[in-house]
Amino acid sequence: MIQLFRVLQAGSRNFMRNMWLSTAATAVMTITLTIVIISFISNTALTSTIKNVTDKIDISIYLKDTITAEERDDFQVALSEHPNVESVRYVSKEEALEAYKKENQNNPTLIKGLEFAGNPLPASFRVQAKDPKQIDGIVAITQRDEYRGLLDLDKQSTYQGENKETINRIVRIANFFKTAGLVASVIFVIISTLIIFNTIRMAIFTRREEIEIMKLVGATKWFIRGPFIFEAALYGIIAAVIAVVLSYALLLGGAAKLVNYIDVGSTITFFQNYPLLVIAGELFIGILIGAFSSMLAMSRYLKL
Amino acid sequence: MILFDRVTKVYPNQQVALSGLNLHIQPKEFVTIVGSSGAGKSTLIKLMTREEAHTSGKIIVGGLDYDTIKPRDVPLVRRRIGVVFQDFKLLQNRRVGENVAFALEVSGAPRREIKRAVPKMLQLVGLASKEDRFPQELSGGERQRVAIARALIRQPKILIADEPTGNLDPKNAWEIIELLLKINRYGTTVLLTTHNKEIVNALKRRVITINRGKIIKDEEQGRYSLEGGK
């Protein structure tokens, strides 16, 4: 117990004594761990975004508020009769409002605003195509003279054909960022391993006299190695704490701007629900990198 | 206490440092080892502190057979032997008291014991008033006393002094030798290596002369000479 305490004490003292090197090593480690978190965040956020986007692959045909029940049935039948149509579902104004409220339940001001505005959402048909690539025929029905006048003019109907390009692009970009995040994480883990390796190597050289004396007075191998491992682990521990705070701040700060493009909500919720898991994960990675690189340095430069 | 039976040490570069050396030292003896540079004195000491392993033969120190000790027991061997060197090997950034305490810290001694033992030991070596000084503030003789205090703090049965007076003026050198004699009177076996002819001749103790890895002379009241015979 007292041995462990002395090892930790010596490790912290070494950390303080090499303030510049320690700061540099901690800084690189902080960058690495921040990149790891951000890569993790964007991975989950992008996955959830892709899911949201692909869920929306159906044709939404928005209807005028003035449409009569008769006109509506007629239109629905005409759509259903098309051979490429799997199903046609009517979504009333009320249903649309409910769904909208549910989607935005975290935004009370928006919902309050809706109550004053009445219900601005149009009713719609949700058409599921059998073959999503062959929707021209379905689009053609909506352009017939008898139905064209029933379409809502404010809200453009969405056809999968048009969305598809966008959806594909979003998926492509999202996958690119996911891969880029992973590659960047790996590269920075390697860089910080090398830097800590070098920091500990220099620490071994500057303290070789002290190490010799420790051996002379009968210090055990782990008593000599311990402070170096702890010193390197300390870079990881400090860096992990900074990285978690930094990335959480970045996430909260960036959320307002990102929310229109990708789904960051679930990631923020994850952060808030499992803060210990996030910190523990970062500490684990940080300590692992530190301990591994210092052991590597010692196996080459600290002969006991 | 210390037994070397036909001990040979060959370094990896094929250099033969000791060849079939026999040596027997009784408890509480004061033995001086002399020999020119490269004769094998340093190797002899390194084998005793297990800094080097012997190639063949048998080494038994304090009842411990060096053929049977495991690598992880080496630190325990070193804790039983105190060693001081010509260049003192003190930690420059620690105070005198801390340097002495260091030897106890690595073996896991509780703080209370350290606080009790260090001032006592410093008093024994005559540095009671210098506990809070740094090594740079001390004279060479005083630094060697700190090293001796550190070597003795764990009350080893054997103290090895490897050229302890090499960096000291005659007056300081004599004070160190007198300190070693005092320690020997308290019951510690002392093994001294030196090149100082006056000291060896004045000591009138057992002198072992080594040449080319062998003992060429072993006299109960020896005199300093590097040649075999007279």
Short mmCIF file of C-alpha atoms in Angstrom, two decimals:
data_model
loop_
_atom_site.label_atom_id
_atom_site.label_comp_id
_atom_site.label_asym_id
_atom_site.label_seq_id
_atom_site.Cartn_x
_atom_site.Cartn_y
_atom_site.Cartn_z
CA MET A 1 0.00 0.00 0.00
CA ILE A 2 2.69 2.45 1.05
CA GLN A 3 4.71 1.19 -1.93
CA LEU A 4 1.86 2.01 -4.31
CA PHE A 5 1.47 5.43 -2.75
CA ARG A 6 5.19 6.12 -3.21
CA VAL A 7 5.06 4.98 -6.83
CA LEU A 8 2.12 7.31 -7.53
CA GLN A 9 3.86 10.12 -5.70
CA ALA A 10 7.05 9.65 -7.72
CA GLY A 11 5.02 9.51 -10.94
CA SER A 12 3.24 12.78 -10.19
CA ARG A 13 6.52 14.41 -9.21
CA ASN A 14 8.09 13.36 -12.49
CA PHE A 15 5.07 14.74 -14.31
CA MET A 16 5.51 18.12 -12.61
CA ARG A 17 9.28 18.13 -13.08
CA ASN A 18 8.97 17.72 -16.86
CA MET A 19 6.19 20.26 -17.14
CA TRP A 20 6.84 21.12 -20.78
CA LEU A 21 7.10 17.59 -22.04
CA SER A 22 4.14 16.53 -19.92
CA THR A 23 2.05 19.39 -21.27
CA ALA A 24 2.93 18.52 -24.85
CA ALA A 25 2.14 14.84 -24.34
CA THR A 26 -1.13 15.66 -22.60
CA ALA A 27 -2.09 18.09 -25.38
CA VAL A 28 -1.56 15.50 -28.10
CA MET A 29 -3.47 12.97 -26.06
CA THR A 30 -6.32 15.49 -25.59
CA ILE A 31 -6.54 16.04 -29.35
CA THR A 32 -6.56 12.30 -29.89
CA LEU A 33 -9.27 11.60 -27.36
CA THR A 34 -11.38 14.52 -28.63
CA ILE A 35 -11.13 13.15 -32.14
CA VAL A 36 -12.11 9.73 -30.84
CA ILE A 37 -15.22 11.14 -29.14
CA ILE A 38 -16.18 13.32 -32.09
CA SER A 39 -15.73 10.39 -34.40
CA PHE A 40 -17.94 8.33 -32.12
CA ILE A 41 -20.52 11.11 -31.90
CA SER A 42 -20.68 11.69 -35.63
CA ASN A 43 -20.89 7.97 -36.18
CA THR A 44 -24.00 7.59 -34.05
CA ALA A 45 -25.48 10.88 -35.23
CA LEU A 46 -24.92 10.03 -38.90
CA THR A 47 -26.27 6.50 -38.51
CA SER A 48 -29.40 7.88 -36.93
CA THR A 49 -29.66 10.54 -39.66
CA ILE A 50 -29.39 7.95 -42.42
CA LYS A 51 -32.12 5.94 -40.78
CA ASN A 52 -34.40 8.97 -40.55
CA VAL A 53 -33.78 9.87 -44.17
CA THR A 54 -34.34 6.41 -45.59
CA ASP A 55 -37.53 6.06 -43.55
CA LYS A 56 -38.86 8.97 -45.56
CA ILE A 57 -38.62 7.13 -48.88
CA ASP A 58 -42.21 7.28 -49.84
CA ILE A 59 -44.17 9.64 -51.98
CA SER A 60 -46.00 12.34 -50.09
CA ILE A 61 -48.74 14.05 -52.01
CA TYR A 62 -50.03 17.08 -50.13
CA LEU A 63 -53.65 18.07 -50.53
CA LYS A 64 -55.48 21.39 -50.49
CA ASP A 65 -57.53 22.08 -47.34
CA THR A 66 -60.56 22.66 -49.56
CA ILE A 67 -60.64 19.13 -50.96
CA THR A 68 -64.00 17.32 -50.55
CA ALA A 69 -64.35 13.77 -49.30
CA GLU A 70 -65.58 12.71 -52.76
CA GLU A 71 -62.63 14.22 -54.61
CA ARG A 72 -60.33 12.65 -52.08
CA ASP A 73 -61.74 9.13 -52.50
CA ASP A 74 -61.65 9.47 -56.24
CA PHE A 75 -57.96 10.53 -56.18
CA GLN A 76 -57.06 7.73 -53.78
CA VAL A 77 -58.75 5.10 -55.95
CA ALA A 78 -57.01 6.43 -59.05
CA LEU A 79 -53.62 6.14 -57.30
CA SER A 80 -54.36 2.69 -55.87
CA GLU A 81 -55.28 1.36 -59.30
CA HIS A 82 -51.83 2.09 -60.69
CA PRO A 83 -49.97 -1.24 -61.04
CA ASN A 84 -46.80 0.04 -59.35
CA VAL A 85 -48.58 1.23 -56.20
CA GLU A 86 -48.21 -0.94 -53.14
CA SER A 87 -50.38 1.09 -50.82
CA VAL A 88 -51.92 4.51 -50.41
CA ARG A 89 -52.49 5.83 -46.94
CA TYR A 90 -54.48 8.96 -46.22
CA VAL A 91 -53.02 11.18 -43.49
CA SER A 92 -55.54 13.73 -42.26
CA LYS A 93 -54.67 17.22 -41.09
CA GLU A 94 -55.24 16.10 -37.48
CA GLU A 95 -52.97 13.08 -37.82
CA ALA A 96 -50.31 15.23 -39.43
CA LEU A 97 -50.52 17.67 -36.52
CA GLU A 98 -50.26 14.88 -33.96
CA ALA A 99 -47.22 13.44 -35.70
CA TYR A 100 -45.62 16.87 -35.92
CA LYS A 101 -46.25 17.51 -32.23
CA LYS A 102 -44.73 14.19 -31.36
CA GLU A 103 -41.63 14.85 -33.44
CA ASN A 104 -41.14 18.20 -31.75
CA GLN A 105 -42.13 17.34 -28.23
CA ASN A 106 -38.83 18.74 -26.93
CA ASN A 107 -39.69 22.12 -28.31
CA PRO A 108 -42.56 23.53 -26.25
CA THR A 109 -42.47 27.02 -27.81
CA LEU A 110 -42.98 25.54 -31.26
CA ILE A 111 -45.97 23.55 -30.05
CA LYS A 112 -47.42 26.56 -28.25
CA GLY A 113 -47.05 28.55 -31.46
CA LEU A 114 -48.95 25.85 -33.34
CA GLU A 115 -51.89 26.21 -30.99
CA PHE A 116 -52.21 29.87 -31.86
CA ALA A 117 -51.74 29.33 -35.56
CA GLY A 118 -54.46 26.69 -35.80
CA ASN A 119 -53.40 23.72 -37.90
CA PRO A 120 -51.19 24.82 -40.78
CA LEU A 121 -50.37 21.28 -41.88
CA PRO A 122 -51.96 19.92 -45.04
CA ALA A 123 -53.56 16.48 -45.34
CA SER A 124 -51.68 14.08 -47.57
CA PHE A 125 -51.48 10.72 -49.31
CA ARG A 126 -48.51 8.53 -48.46
CA VAL A 127 -47.85 6.35 -51.41
CA GLN A 128 -45.57 3.35 -51.18
CA ALA A 129 -44.33 2.24 -54.57
CA LYS A 130 -43.68 -1.42 -55.42
CA ASP A 131 -40.64 -0.49 -57.44
CA PRO A 132 -39.21 2.73 -56.07
CA LYS A 133 -37.35 3.35 -59.34
CA GLN A 134 -40.44 3.40 -61.55
CA ILE A 135 -42.54 6.19 -60.14
CA ASP A 136 -43.11 8.26 -63.27
CA GLY A 137 -46.54 6.66 -63.79
CA ILE A 138 -47.58 7.58 -60.27
CA VAL A 139 -46.39 11.12 -60.71
CA ALA A 140 -48.31 11.30 -64.00
CA ILE A 141 -51.59 10.57 -62.16
CA THR A 142 -51.13 13.58 -59.93
CA GLN A 143 -50.61 15.73 -63.00
CA ARG A 144 -53.94 14.75 -64.61
CA ASP A 145 -56.25 17.70 -65.04
CA GLU A 146 -58.85 16.42 -62.62
CA TYR A 147 -56.35 15.97 -59.77
CA ARG A 148 -53.81 18.72 -60.36
CA GLY A 149 -56.15 21.26 -58.82
CA LEU A 150 -56.39 19.24 -55.60
CA LEU A 151 -52.71 19.54 -54.75
CA ASP A 152 -51.55 21.89 -52.02
CA LEU A 153 -49.64 24.69 -53.65
CA ASP A 154 -47.68 25.80 -50.59
CA LYS A 155 -46.14 22.47 -49.79
CA GLN A 156 -44.42 20.77 -52.70
CA SER A 157 -45.24 17.09 -52.96
CA THR A 158 -42.15 14.94 -52.64
CA TYR A 159 -41.42 12.17 -55.03
CA GLN A 160 -38.90 9.54 -54.29
CA GLY A 161 -37.28 10.10 -57.65
CA GLU A 162 -36.28 13.60 -56.67
CA ASN A 163 -35.41 12.63 -53.12
CA LYS A 164 -33.42 9.65 -54.13
CA GLU A 165 -30.49 11.65 -55.43
CA THR A 166 -30.44 13.69 -52.25
CA ILE A 167 -30.82 10.63 -50.08
CA ASN A 168 -28.01 8.85 -51.86
CA ARG A 169 -25.85 11.89 -51.51
CA ILE A 170 -26.55 12.16 -47.80
CA VAL A 171 -25.74 8.50 -47.30
CA ARG A 172 -22.53 8.86 -49.30
CA ILE A 173 -21.41 11.93 -47.37
CA ALA A 174 -22.36 10.35 -44.05
CA ASN A 175 -20.36 7.21 -44.85
CA PHE A 176 -17.42 9.32 -45.92
CA PHE A 177 -17.40 11.16 -42.61
CA LYS A 178 -17.76 7.93 -40.69
CA THR A 179 -14.72 6.44 -42.41
CA ALA A 180 -12.78 9.70 -42.10
CA GLY A 181 -13.50 9.78 -38.37
CA LEU A 182 -12.28 6.25 -37.92
CA VAL A 183 -9.11 6.86 -39.94
CA ALA A 184 -8.37 10.09 -38.07
CA SER A 185 -8.87 8.32 -34.74
CA VAL A 186 -6.44 5.57 -35.66
CA ILE A 187 -3.84 8.01 -36.97
CA PHE A 188 -4.00 10.15 -33.84
CA VAL A 189 -3.85 7.16 -31.53
CA ILE A 190 -0.63 6.17 -33.30
CA ILE A 191 0.75 9.72 -33.10
CA SER A 192 0.08 10.02 -29.39
CA THR A 193 1.57 6.59 -28.77
CA LEU A 194 4.76 7.72 -30.50
CA ILE A 195 4.88 11.03 -28.64
CA ILE A 196 4.37 9.42 -25.25
CA PHE A 197 6.90 6.75 -26.17
CA ASN A 198 9.40 9.51 -26.83
CA THR A 199 8.49 11.49 -23.71
CA ILE A 200 9.00 8.46 -21.50
CA ARG A 201 12.21 7.60 -23.36
CA MET A 202 13.58 11.05 -22.54
CA ALA A 203 12.36 10.74 -18.96
CA ILE A 204 14.29 7.48 -18.68
CA PHE A 205 17.45 9.15 -19.98
CA THR A 206 17.21 12.19 -17.72
CA ARG A 207 16.60 9.97 -14.71
CA ARG A 208 19.11 7.23 -15.44
CA GLU A 209 21.22 8.21 -12.44
CA GLU A 210 18.20 8.01 -10.18
CA ILE A 211 17.29 4.64 -11.67
CA GLU A 212 20.82 3.38 -11.03
CA ILE A 213 20.57 4.47 -7.41
CA MET A 214 17.16 2.86 -7.04
CA LYS A 215 18.61 -0.41 -8.27
CA LEU A 216 21.57 0.03 -5.94
CA VAL A 217 19.42 0.37 -2.85
CA GLY A 218 17.30 -2.63 -3.79
CA ALA A 219 14.19 -1.20 -5.46
CA THR A 220 12.08 -3.82 -7.18
CA LYS A 221 11.53 -3.64 -10.93
CA TRP A 222 7.96 -2.46 -10.56
CA PHE A 223 8.94 0.13 -8.05
CA ILE A 224 11.26 1.59 -10.70
CA ARG A 225 8.86 1.14 -13.63
CA GLY A 226 5.72 2.17 -11.78
CA PRO A 227 6.35 5.94 -11.77
CA PHE A 228 6.92 5.96 -15.55
CA ILE A 229 3.71 4.04 -16.20
CA PHE A 230 1.76 6.26 -13.86
CA GLU A 231 3.25 9.39 -15.41
CA ALA A 232 2.10 8.26 -18.87
CA ALA A 233 -1.28 7.17 -17.54
CA LEU A 234 -1.62 10.62 -16.01
CA TYR A 235 -1.37 12.19 -19.49
CA GLY A 236 -4.27 9.96 -20.47
CA ILE A 237 -6.34 10.74 -17.39
CA ILE A 238 -5.96 14.51 -17.67
CA ALA A 239 -6.51 14.39 -21.43
CA ALA A 240 -9.65 12.26 -21.04
CA VAL A 241 -11.25 14.75 -18.67
CA ILE A 242 -10.39 17.72 -20.91
CA ALA A 243 -11.56 15.85 -24.02
CA VAL A 244 -14.95 14.94 -22.54
CA VAL A 245 -15.61 18.51 -21.40
CA LEU A 246 -14.33 19.94 -24.67
CA SER A 247 -16.36 17.67 -26.93
CA TYR A 248 -19.51 18.08 -24.84
CA ALA A 249 -19.13 21.85 -25.12
CA LEU A 250 -18.53 21.55 -28.87
CA LEU A 251 -21.57 19.33 -29.22
CA LEU A 252 -23.86 21.69 -27.31
CA GLY A 253 -22.45 24.70 -29.12
CA GLY A 254 -22.70 23.07 -32.52
CA ALA A 255 -26.07 21.41 -31.96
CA ALA A 256 -28.07 24.49 -32.91
CA LYS A 257 -26.27 24.74 -36.23
CA LEU A 258 -26.14 21.03 -36.97
CA VAL A 259 -29.69 20.12 -36.05
CA ASN A 260 -30.95 21.08 -39.51
CA TYR A 261 -28.60 18.68 -41.23
CA ILE A 262 -27.96 15.75 -38.98
CA ASP A 263 -29.63 14.18 -35.99
CA VAL A 264 -27.50 15.27 -33.00
CA GLY A 265 -30.32 14.99 -30.49
CA SER A 266 -29.81 11.30 -29.83
CA THR A 267 -26.08 11.83 -29.26
CA ILE A 268 -26.68 14.64 -26.78
CA THR A 269 -29.21 12.43 -25.00
CA PHE A 270 -26.63 9.64 -24.88
CA PHE A 271 -24.07 12.03 -23.35
CA GLN A 272 -26.56 13.20 -20.76
CA ASN A 273 -27.86 9.76 -19.88
CA TYR A 274 -24.52 7.97 -19.67
CA PRO A 275 -21.94 10.59 -18.67
CA LEU A 276 -20.03 8.03 -16.60
CA LEU A 277 -19.87 5.61 -19.51
CA VAL A 278 -18.45 8.33 -21.78
CA ILE A 279 -15.86 9.40 -19.18
CA ALA A 280 -14.98 5.80 -18.29
CA GLY A 281 -14.54 4.95 -21.98
CA GLU A 282 -12.26 7.92 -22.52
CA LEU A 283 -10.26 7.21 -19.36
CA PHE A 284 -9.87 3.62 -20.47
CA ILE A 285 -8.54 4.59 -23.91
CA GLY A 286 -6.29 7.30 -22.43
CA ILE A 287 -4.77 5.09 -19.75
CA LEU A 288 -4.37 2.26 -22.24
CA ILE A 289 -2.45 4.43 -24.71
CA GLY A 290 -0.29 5.87 -21.90
CA ALA A 291 0.50 2.57 -20.24
CA PHE A 292 1.15 0.79 -23.52
CA SER A 293 3.56 3.41 -24.88
CA SER A 294 5.46 3.75 -21.61
CA MET A 295 5.85 -0.03 -21.36
CA LEU A 296 7.07 -0.04 -24.94
CA ALA A 297 9.63 2.69 -24.15
CA MET A 298 10.80 0.86 -21.02
CA SER A 299 11.15 -2.46 -22.75
CA ARG A 300 13.62 -0.79 -25.11
CA TYR A 301 15.40 1.73 -22.92
CA LEU A 302 15.06 0.64 -19.30
CA LYS A 303 17.17 -2.41 -18.68
CA LEU A 304 16.77 -3.64 -15.14
CA MET B 1 29.54 -14.89 5.37
CA ILE B 2 31.03 -14.42 1.90
CA LEU B 3 32.21 -17.47 0.01
CA PHE B 4 33.56 -17.55 -3.54
CA ASP B 5 34.43 -21.04 -4.71
CA ARG B 6 36.34 -21.26 -8.02
CA VAL B 7 34.34 -18.39 -9.43
CA THR B 8 34.86 -17.47 -13.06
CA LYS B 9 33.34 -14.54 -14.86
CA VAL B 10 33.58 -14.22 -18.61
CA TYR B 11 31.90 -11.18 -20.17
CA PRO B 12 29.94 -11.54 -23.40
CA ASN B 13 32.93 -10.05 -25.30
CA GLN B 14 34.99 -13.08 -24.13
CA GLN B 15 36.97 -10.97 -21.70
CA VAL B 16 37.85 -13.11 -18.67
CA ALA B 17 37.47 -10.91 -15.59
CA LEU B 18 37.77 -13.56 -12.87
CA SER B 19 39.18 -17.03 -13.32
CA GLY B 20 38.70 -19.67 -10.64
CA LEU B 21 38.77 -17.18 -7.78
CA ASN B 22 38.51 -18.52 -4.23
CA LEU B 23 37.63 -16.18 -1.41
CA HIS B 24 36.34 -16.63 2.10
CA ILE B 25 35.45 -13.72 4.34
CA GLN B 26 34.27 -14.25 7.92
CA PRO B 27 31.56 -12.17 9.61
CA LYS B 28 32.78 -8.89 11.17
CA GLU B 29 36.01 -8.91 9.19
CA PHE B 30 37.52 -5.76 7.71
CA VAL B 31 39.04 -6.72 4.39
CA THR B 32 40.84 -4.53 1.91
CA ILE B 33 41.06 -5.57 -1.70
CA VAL B 34 43.81 -4.08 -3.83
CA GLY B 35 44.77 -4.56 -7.43
CA SER B 36 45.54 -2.48 -10.48
CA SER B 37 42.77 -1.27 -12.76
CA GLY B 38 41.24 -4.15 -14.67
CA ALA B 39 42.48 -6.73 -12.17
CA GLY B 40 38.90 -7.81 -11.42
CA LYS B 41 38.00 -5.82 -8.29
CA SER B 42 34.93 -4.21 -9.85
CA THR B 43 33.74 -7.51 -11.24
CA LEU B 44 34.12 -9.08 -7.82
CA ILE B 45 31.86 -6.40 -6.35
CA LYS B 46 29.36 -6.62 -9.19
CA LEU B 47 29.04 -10.35 -8.60
CA MET B 48 28.40 -9.77 -4.90
CA THR B 49 25.64 -7.22 -5.58
CA ARG B 50 24.35 -9.42 -8.41
CA GLU B 51 24.76 -6.64 -10.97
CA GLU B 52 26.44 -9.36 -12.98
CA ALA B 53 25.90 -13.10 -12.84
CA HIS B 54 28.93 -15.40 -12.53
CA THR B 55 29.77 -17.77 -15.35
CA SER B 56 30.78 -20.72 -13.20
CA GLY B 57 31.68 -21.62 -9.63
CA LYS B 58 29.74 -20.99 -6.46
CA ILE B 59 28.91 -17.77 -4.65
CA ILE B 60 27.29 -17.81 -1.23
CA VAL B 61 26.70 -14.52 0.56
CA GLY B 62 24.96 -14.36 3.93
CA GLY B 63 23.80 -17.95 3.56
CA LEU B 64 22.25 -17.24 0.15
CA ASP B 65 23.39 -19.40 -2.77
CA TYR B 66 23.51 -17.14 -5.82
CA ASP B 67 22.81 -20.06 -8.15
CA THR B 68 19.33 -20.43 -6.71
CA ILE B 69 18.11 -16.83 -6.51
CA LYS B 70 15.44 -15.77 -8.95
CA PRO B 71 15.64 -12.46 -10.84
CA ARG B 72 12.84 -10.99 -8.77
CA ASP B 73 14.74 -11.74 -5.58
CA VAL B 74 17.75 -9.71 -6.69
CA PRO B 75 16.43 -6.50 -5.06
CA LEU B 76 16.17 -8.41 -1.76
CA VAL B 77 19.82 -9.46 -2.11
CA ARG B 78 20.83 -5.83 -2.65
CA ARG B 79 18.94 -4.71 0.43
CA ARG B 80 21.14 -6.97 2.53
CA ILE B 81 24.35 -5.41 1.24
CA GLY B 82 25.23 -1.75 1.60
CA VAL B 83 27.41 -0.26 -1.14
CA VAL B 84 29.22 3.08 -1.43
CA PHE B 85 31.16 4.32 -4.44
CA GLN B 86 33.86 6.79 -5.32
CA ASP B 87 31.32 9.12 -6.96
CA PHE B 88 28.85 8.91 -4.02
CA LYS B 89 25.79 8.41 -6.30
CA LEU B 90 23.54 10.78 -4.39
CA LEU B 91 20.31 12.26 -5.74
CA GLN B 92 21.25 15.89 -6.33
CA ASN B 93 17.70 17.19 -6.10
CA ARG B 94 16.99 15.65 -2.73
CA ARG B 95 18.12 16.75 0.69
CA VAL B 96 20.57 14.77 2.78
CA GLY B 97 17.80 13.29 4.94
CA GLU B 98 15.76 12.38 1.86
CA ASN B 99 18.71 10.67 0.25
CA VAL B 100 19.15 8.46 3.28
CA ALA B 101 15.40 7.88 3.58
CA PHE B 102 15.28 6.82 -0.08
CA ALA B 103 16.80 3.43 0.70
CA LEU B 104 14.03 2.76 3.20
CA GLU B 105 11.28 4.10 0.97
CA VAL B 106 11.95 1.64 -1.84
CA SER B 107 11.62 -1.28 0.53
CA GLY B 108 8.26 -0.12 1.79
CA ALA B 109 9.21 1.02 5.27
CA PRO B 110 6.47 3.00 7.02
CA ARG B 111 6.98 6.74 7.30
CA ARG B 112 7.20 6.68 11.09
CA GLU B 113 10.08 4.23 10.99
CA ILE B 114 11.89 6.38 8.41
CA LYS B 115 11.44 9.50 10.56
CA ARG B 116 12.92 7.69 13.50
CA ALA B 117 15.81 5.95 11.74
CA VAL B 118 17.19 8.70 9.49
CA PRO B 119 18.32 11.22 12.17
CA LYS B 120 19.89 8.40 14.18
CA MET B 121 21.91 7.25 11.19
CA LEU B 122 22.97 10.79 10.30
CA GLN B 123 24.19 11.20 13.86
CA LEU B 124 26.23 8.01 13.55
CA VAL B 125 28.04 9.33 10.47
CA GLY B 126 28.43 12.79 12.00
CA LEU B 127 25.98 14.75 9.87
CA ALA B 128 23.23 15.36 12.43
CA SER B 129 23.07 19.07 11.65
CA LYS B 130 22.99 18.72 7.86
CA GLU B 131 19.79 16.76 7.32
CA ASP B 132 18.15 19.57 5.30
CA ARG B 133 21.13 20.44 3.11
CA PHE B 134 21.41 19.46 -0.54
CA PRO B 135 24.40 17.36 -1.66
CA GLN B 136 25.92 20.31 -3.60
CA GLU B 137 26.22 22.23 -0.32
CA LEU B 138 28.41 19.56 1.25
CA SER B 139 32.13 18.76 1.01
CA GLY B 140 33.24 15.55 -0.67
CA GLY B 141 33.85 13.87 2.67
CA GLU B 142 30.40 14.83 3.89
CA ARG B 143 28.82 13.51 0.70
CA GLN B 144 30.53 10.18 1.20
CA ARG B 145 29.15 10.11 4.75
CA VAL B 146 25.66 10.59 3.34
CA ALA B 147 26.26 7.66 0.99
CA ILE B 148 27.48 5.55 3.90
CA ALA B 149 24.43 6.52 5.96
CA ARG B 150 22.20 5.47 3.06
CA ALA B 151 24.03 2.17 2.70
CA LEU B 152 23.71 1.43 6.42
CA ILE B 153 20.15 2.60 7.05
CA ARG B 154 18.78 -0.88 6.44
CA GLN B 155 21.34 -2.36 8.81
CA PRO B 156 23.05 -4.68 6.31
CA LYS B 157 25.48 -7.28 7.55
CA ILE B 158 27.93 -6.35 4.79
CA LEU B 159 29.15 -2.95 3.67
CA ILE B 160 31.07 -2.73 0.40
CA ALA B 161 33.10 0.44 -0.06
CA ASP B 162 34.36 0.66 -3.64
CA GLU B 163 37.15 3.26 -3.73
CA PRO B 164 35.30 5.45 -1.21
CA THR B 165 38.25 7.79 -0.79
CA GLY B 166 39.15 8.16 -4.47
CA ASN B 167 37.73 11.67 -4.73
CA LEU B 168 38.78 12.91 -1.31
CA ASP B 169 41.77 14.79 0.11
CA PRO B 170 43.89 12.88 2.66
CA LYS B 171 42.19 14.40 5.70
CA ASN B 172 38.68 13.61 4.48
CA ALA B 173 39.84 10.21 3.26
CA TRP B 174 41.07 9.31 6.73
CA GLU B 175 37.84 10.44 8.32
CA ILE B 176 35.93 8.11 6.01
CA ILE B 177 38.25 5.21 6.81
CA GLU B 178 37.82 5.88 10.53
CA LEU B 179 34.06 5.87 10.03
CA LEU B 180 34.32 2.50 8.26
CA LEU B 181 36.38 1.14 11.14
CA LYS B 182 33.78 2.37 13.60
CA ILE B 183 31.02 0.67 11.61
CA ASN B 184 33.11 -2.50 11.58
CA ARG B 185 33.47 -2.33 15.37
CA TYR B 186 29.66 -2.26 15.61
CA GLY B 187 29.62 -5.63 13.86
CA THR B 188 29.30 -4.97 10.12
CA THR B 189 31.58 -6.82 7.72
CA VAL B 190 33.43 -4.21 5.67
CA LEU B 191 34.90 -4.82 2.24
CA LEU B 192 37.09 -1.96 1.06
CA THR B 193 38.77 -1.51 -2.29
CA THR B 194 41.33 1.23 -2.64
CA HIS B 195 44.41 2.40 -4.47
CA ASN B 196 45.62 4.40 -1.52
CA LYS B 197 48.88 2.87 -0.34
CA GLU B 198 49.14 4.88 2.92
CA ILE B 199 45.69 3.83 4.00
CA VAL B 200 46.28 0.15 3.33
CA ASN B 201 49.59 0.13 5.13
CA ALA B 202 48.26 2.03 8.12
CA LEU B 203 45.17 -0.14 8.52
CA LYS B 204 47.09 -3.32 9.36
CA ARG B 205 44.10 -5.43 8.45
CA ARG B 206 43.58 -8.33 6.06
CA VAL B 207 44.63 -7.38 2.53
CA ILE B 208 43.73 -9.37 -0.57
CA THR B 209 45.62 -8.60 -3.75
CA ILE B 210 44.00 -9.45 -7.05
CA ASN B 211 45.77 -9.69 -10.39
CA ARG B 212 44.33 -10.88 -13.70
CA GLY B 213 41.21 -12.29 -12.12
CA LYS B 214 43.01 -14.27 -9.43
CA ILE B 215 44.00 -13.73 -5.84
CA ILE B 216 47.78 -13.56 -5.75
CA LYS B 217 48.20 -12.60 -2.12
CA ASP B 218 46.05 -12.83 1.01
CA GLU B 219 47.67 -11.61 4.22
CA GLU B 220 46.21 -11.12 7.69
CA GLN B 221 48.15 -7.89 8.25
CA GLY B 222 48.90 -7.03 4.68
CA ARG B 223 50.70 -4.20 2.99
CA TYR B 224 50.00 -2.54 -0.30
CA SER B 225 51.81 -4.05 -3.24
CA LEU B 226 50.54 -4.91 -6.68
CA GLU B 227 53.22 -7.47 -7.45
CA GLY B 228 53.14 -11.05 -6.36
CA GLY B 229 55.61 -11.91 -3.57
CA LYS B 230 57.42 -9.11 -1.77
#
